[in-house]
Every structure is written in C-alpha cells, then in structure tokens.
mmCIF file of C-alpha atoms in Angstrom:
data_model
loop_
_atom_site.group_PDB
_atom_site.id
_atom_site.type_symbol
_atom_site.label_atom_id
_atom_site.label_comp_id
_atom_site.label_asym_id
_atom_site.label_seq_id
_atom_site.Cartn_x
_atom_site.Cartn_y
_atom_site.Cartn_z
ATOM 1 C CA UNK A 907 35.379 24.114 -25.792
ATOM 2 C CA UNK A 908 35.970 27.573 -27.216
ATOM 3 C CA UNK A 909 35.086 30.637 -25.138
ATOM 4 C CA UNK A 910 35.091 34.220 -26.311
ATOM 5 C CA UNK A 911 36.489 36.785 -23.922
ATOM 6 C CA UNK A 912 34.382 39.758 -24.844
ATOM 7 C CA UNK A 913 33.766 42.145 -27.680
ATOM 8 C CA UNK A 914 35.770 42.345 -30.842
ATOM 9 C CA UNK A 915 39.508 42.752 -30.402
ATOM 10 C CA UNK A 916 40.232 46.350 -31.524
ATOM 11 C CA UNK A 917 43.230 45.555 -33.734
ATOM 12 C CA UNK A 918 41.768 42.443 -35.369
ATOM 13 C CA UNK A 919 38.154 43.506 -35.520
ATOM 14 C CA UNK A 920 37.262 39.965 -34.458
ATOM 15 C CA UNK A 921 36.416 38.085 -31.258
ATOM 16 C CA UNK A 922 39.316 37.262 -28.896
ATOM 17 C CA UNK A 923 39.167 33.451 -28.518
ATOM 18 C CA UNK A 924 40.403 31.738 -25.401
ATOM 19 C CA UNK A 925 40.476 27.982 -25.125
ATOM 20 C CA UNK A 926 39.647 26.334 -21.809
ATOM 21 C CA UNK A 927 40.453 22.735 -20.989
ATOM 22 C CA UNK A 928 38.343 21.240 -18.181
ATOM 23 C CA UNK A 929 40.503 20.152 -15.225
ATOM 24 C CA UNK A 930 39.841 18.008 -12.208
ATOM 25 C CA UNK A 931 40.504 19.516 -8.762
ATOM 26 C CA UNK A 932 43.837 17.696 -8.329
ATOM 27 C CA UNK A 933 45.352 18.543 -11.687
ATOM 28 C CA UNK A 934 47.907 21.334 -11.755
ATOM 29 C CA UNK A 935 50.785 22.301 -13.991
ATOM 30 C CA UNK A 936 53.921 20.606 -12.659
ATOM 31 C CA UNK A 937 57.401 22.010 -12.850
ATOM 32 C CA UNK A 938 58.910 19.468 -10.455
ATOM 33 C CA UNK A 939 58.250 15.850 -9.501
ATOM 34 C CA UNK A 940 55.624 15.119 -6.873
ATOM 35 C CA UNK A 941 57.502 13.748 -3.818
ATOM 36 C CA UNK A 942 56.539 10.955 -1.464
ATOM 37 C CA UNK A 943 57.199 10.795 2.303
ATOM 38 C CA UNK A 944 60.468 8.839 2.029
ATOM 39 C CA UNK A 945 61.889 11.234 -0.555
ATOM 40 C CA UNK A 946 61.049 14.232 1.616
ATOM 41 C CA UNK A 947 62.622 12.687 4.710
ATOM 42 C CA UNK A 948 65.735 11.642 2.759
ATOM 43 C CA UNK A 949 66.300 15.085 1.203
ATOM 44 C CA UNK A 950 69.396 16.937 2.398
ATOM 45 C CA UNK A 951 67.720 20.326 2.708
ATOM 46 C CA UNK A 952 69.726 22.108 5.403
ATOM 47 C CA UNK A 953 72.172 24.640 3.968
ATOM 48 C CA UNK A 954 75.552 25.419 5.523
ATOM 49 C CA UNK A 955 77.577 28.575 4.973
ATOM 50 C CA UNK A 956 81.123 29.455 5.976
ATOM 51 C CA UNK A 957 81.395 32.812 7.748
ATOM 52 C CA UNK A 958 84.694 34.636 8.263
ATOM 53 C CA UNK A 959 85.172 35.830 11.833
ATOM 54 C CA UNK A 960 88.448 37.804 11.950
ATOM 55 C CA UNK A 961 88.001 38.523 15.662
ATOM 56 C CA UNK A 962 88.307 34.796 16.299
ATOM 57 C CA UNK A 963 91.109 34.298 13.776
ATOM 58 C CA UNK A 964 89.261 32.128 11.261
ATOM 59 C CA UNK A 965 85.877 31.078 9.986
ATOM 60 C CA UNK A 966 82.921 29.063 11.264
ATOM 61 C CA UNK A 967 80.181 27.011 9.658
ATOM 62 C CA UNK A 968 76.595 28.204 10.117
ATOM 63 C CA UNK A 969 73.731 25.859 9.265
ATOM 64 C CA UNK A 970 69.994 26.334 8.878
ATOM 65 C CA UNK A 971 67.780 25.186 11.717
ATOM 66 C CA UNK A 972 65.341 22.328 11.430
ATOM 67 C CA UNK A 973 61.675 23.193 11.814
ATOM 68 C CA UNK A 974 61.709 21.758 15.334
ATOM 69 C CA UNK A 975 64.823 23.749 16.308
ATOM 70 C CA UNK A 976 63.274 26.983 15.019
ATOM 71 C CA UNK A 977 60.084 26.357 16.995
ATOM 72 C CA UNK A 978 62.074 25.569 20.145
ATOM 73 C CA UNK A 979 64.184 28.705 19.684
ATOM 74 C CA UNK A 980 61.128 30.894 19.194
ATOM 75 C CA UNK A 981 59.357 29.379 22.195
ATOM 76 C CA UNK A 982 62.491 30.001 24.290
ATOM 77 C CA UNK A 983 61.966 33.745 23.781
ATOM 78 C CA UNK A 984 58.914 33.503 26.035
ATOM 79 C CA UNK A 985 58.796 32.411 29.650
ATOM 80 C CA UNK A 986 55.936 32.256 32.105
ATOM 81 C CA UNK A 987 56.302 33.551 35.648
ATOM 82 C CA UNK A 988 53.399 33.701 38.036
ATOM 83 C CA UNK A 989 50.941 33.132 35.223
ATOM 84 C CA UNK A 990 52.300 36.059 33.176
ATOM 85 C CA UNK A 991 54.129 35.723 29.883
ATOM 86 C CA UNK A 992 57.418 37.622 29.660
ATOM 87 C CA UNK A 993 59.982 38.193 26.933
ATOM 88 C CA UNK A 994 63.182 36.220 27.274
ATOM 89 C CA UNK A 995 65.859 37.843 25.132
ATOM 90 C CA UNK A 996 68.678 37.073 27.546
ATOM 91 C CA UNK A 997 71.698 35.945 25.508
ATOM 92 C CA UNK A 998 69.469 35.953 22.415
ATOM 93 C CA UNK A 999 72.330 36.173 19.877
ATOM 94 C CA UNK A 1000 74.409 33.462 21.527
ATOM 95 C CA UNK A 1001 71.404 31.139 21.757
ATOM 96 C CA UNK A 1002 70.709 31.394 18.017
ATOM 97 C CA UNK A 1003 74.396 31.170 17.091
ATOM 98 C CA UNK A 1004 74.793 28.167 19.400
ATOM 99 C CA UNK A 1005 71.986 26.368 17.584
ATOM 100 C CA UNK A 1006 73.345 27.170 14.114
ATOM 101 C CA UNK A 1007 77.143 26.935 14.433
ATOM 102 C CA UNK A 1008 78.391 23.449 13.520
ATOM 103 C CA UNK A 1009 81.696 21.655 13.043
ATOM 104 C CA UNK A 1010 82.849 20.045 9.793
ATOM 105 C CA UNK A 1011 80.807 16.908 10.501
ATOM 106 C CA UNK A 1012 77.629 18.979 11.011
ATOM 107 C CA UNK A 1013 77.477 18.576 14.796
ATOM 108 C CA UNK A 1014 76.573 21.558 16.961
ATOM 109 C CA UNK A 1015 79.652 23.008 18.648
ATOM 110 C CA UNK A 1016 77.818 24.560 21.605
ATOM 111 C CA UNK A 1017 75.303 22.181 23.143
ATOM 112 C CA UNK A 1018 74.918 23.047 26.807
ATOM 113 C CA UNK A 1019 73.532 26.146 28.449
ATOM 114 C CA UNK A 1020 76.947 26.747 30.071
ATOM 115 C CA UNK A 1021 78.693 26.610 26.683
ATOM 116 C CA UNK A 1022 76.160 29.019 25.180
ATOM 117 C CA UNK A 1023 76.614 31.354 28.166
ATOM 118 C CA UNK A 1024 80.377 31.333 27.498
ATOM 119 C CA UNK A 1025 79.699 32.073 23.816
ATOM 120 C CA UNK A 1026 77.610 35.054 24.916
ATOM 121 C CA UNK A 1027 80.707 36.522 26.582
ATOM 122 C CA UNK A 1028 82.538 36.772 23.239
ATOM 123 C CA UNK A 1029 82.912 39.978 21.209
ATOM 124 C CA UNK A 1030 79.578 41.410 20.110
ATOM 125 C CA UNK A 1031 81.122 42.267 16.718
ATOM 126 C CA UNK A 1032 82.035 38.628 16.090
ATOM 127 C CA UNK A 1033 78.821 37.284 17.565
ATOM 128 C CA UNK A 1034 76.724 39.726 15.524
ATOM 129 C CA UNK A 1035 78.483 38.716 12.307
ATOM 130 C CA UNK A 1036 77.638 35.041 12.885
ATOM 131 C CA UNK A 1037 74.148 35.939 14.171
ATOM 132 C CA UNK A 1038 73.441 37.923 10.985
ATOM 133 C CA UNK A 1039 74.400 34.920 8.849
ATOM 134 C CA UNK A 1040 72.248 32.582 10.977
ATOM 135 C CA UNK A 1041 69.346 35.009 10.804
ATOM 136 C CA UNK A 1042 69.634 35.358 7.009
ATOM 137 C CA UNK A 1043 70.066 31.597 6.375
ATOM 138 C CA UNK A 1044 67.006 30.832 8.501
ATOM 139 C CA UNK A 1045 64.802 33.498 6.970
ATOM 140 C CA UNK A 1046 64.535 35.370 10.258
ATOM 141 C CA UNK A 1047 63.903 38.995 9.537
ATOM 142 C CA UNK A 1048 63.671 41.908 11.917
ATOM 143 C CA UNK A 1049 59.907 41.680 11.323
ATOM 144 C CA UNK A 1050 59.952 38.107 12.684
ATOM 145 C CA UNK A 1051 61.596 39.315 15.891
ATOM 146 C CA UNK A 1052 59.067 42.153 16.148
ATOM 147 C CA UNK A 1053 56.260 39.625 15.698
ATOM 148 C CA UNK A 1054 57.628 37.549 18.571
ATOM 149 C CA UNK A 1055 57.476 40.585 20.846
ATOM 150 C CA UNK A 1056 54.181 42.120 19.631
ATOM 151 C CA UNK A 1057 51.992 40.175 22.037
ATOM 152 C CA UNK A 1058 53.925 41.575 24.978
ATOM 153 C CA UNK A 1059 53.059 45.151 24.043
ATOM 154 C CA UNK A 1060 49.329 44.480 24.166
ATOM 155 C CA UNK A 1061 47.297 44.313 27.329
ATOM 156 C CA UNK A 1062 44.442 41.817 27.286
ATOM 157 C CA UNK A 1063 40.983 43.245 26.733
ATOM 158 C CA UNK A 1064 38.327 42.817 29.367
ATOM 159 C CA UNK A 1065 36.498 40.651 26.817
ATOM 160 C CA UNK A 1066 39.549 38.391 26.286
ATOM 161 C CA UNK A 1067 38.860 34.681 26.612
ATOM 162 C CA UNK A 1068 42.530 33.831 27.281
ATOM 163 C CA UNK A 1069 42.442 34.947 30.933
#
C-alpha cells in the first residue's frame, strides 16, 4: 500500500511517497534474539569491577546487586517504629559496600551485621571510594537516594487513605 505524506515535495515538485507495511501487534524489528526463561536465568549478567583502595593496601572486587538484593537494601533504609516510618541511614555506606564487595570466587566478604558494623568503622575515604563504585555499578544515583527519602519530608494530608 502506498501512502502520500502531504503536498508536493518542494525540491522534487512531486508527492512524497511513504510505504507502509501492515504489521500485527506482536511484530517488531529485532536487533537481538528473543530469549526464553531458561536462557534468562542462565545468563551471567552481574558485572564485577576491581577497585583500588590504597588506604587498605590493595584492591577489592565490587559486584552488581541482584534485583532482590537491591530491593532488600532499599527497604532497609526504612524502619517502622510505633506505626511511623523513619529513615534508616545508619551505616548506609558500609551496608551497600558489604552487599557488593566479593572475593575472587564471587562470595560476599561481609555477611553478618557485626562484620558490616566493623566495616563501617574503616576510613571514610576508603569506604567512599568503594561505595562510589558500588553506586555507579548498580545505577544508584544521588536522585535515587533522594527519592528514597522524599516520602519522609511529606506530611500526610487529612484526606490521605494510608492512615
């Protein structure tokens, strides 16, 4: 089917033809193969990056979080006390670094709350360097952190249904 897109094209003094091919609702131009469930689950999609930490005398491996780990981390920034939601940014950097820092076999190096608390006592310069890498690898921007805290700045309206 040939469709004309308007008046005469000024330089050609003729109609500007555009050809349209009918498409079903599932058809789309493909640049990559369409994956199935098993292929998705088998894909090695978590990146690891080596980060130099001169304060600690070497380097560490920082890995991206899984979707579940990211959700758990974000939900850990909120706690409920007496029916009120409060921010929980205590040891924020160490908690993220503890989730992302892995050994050569890909296992987390800091697994317990006590270990993460000890990590939080390390130099802020070193911790920040690793935190920045973890934040960048996981697509966590400053805007993401602001979004996590936005709801705490608002007071519920009298019309709010969440009370």
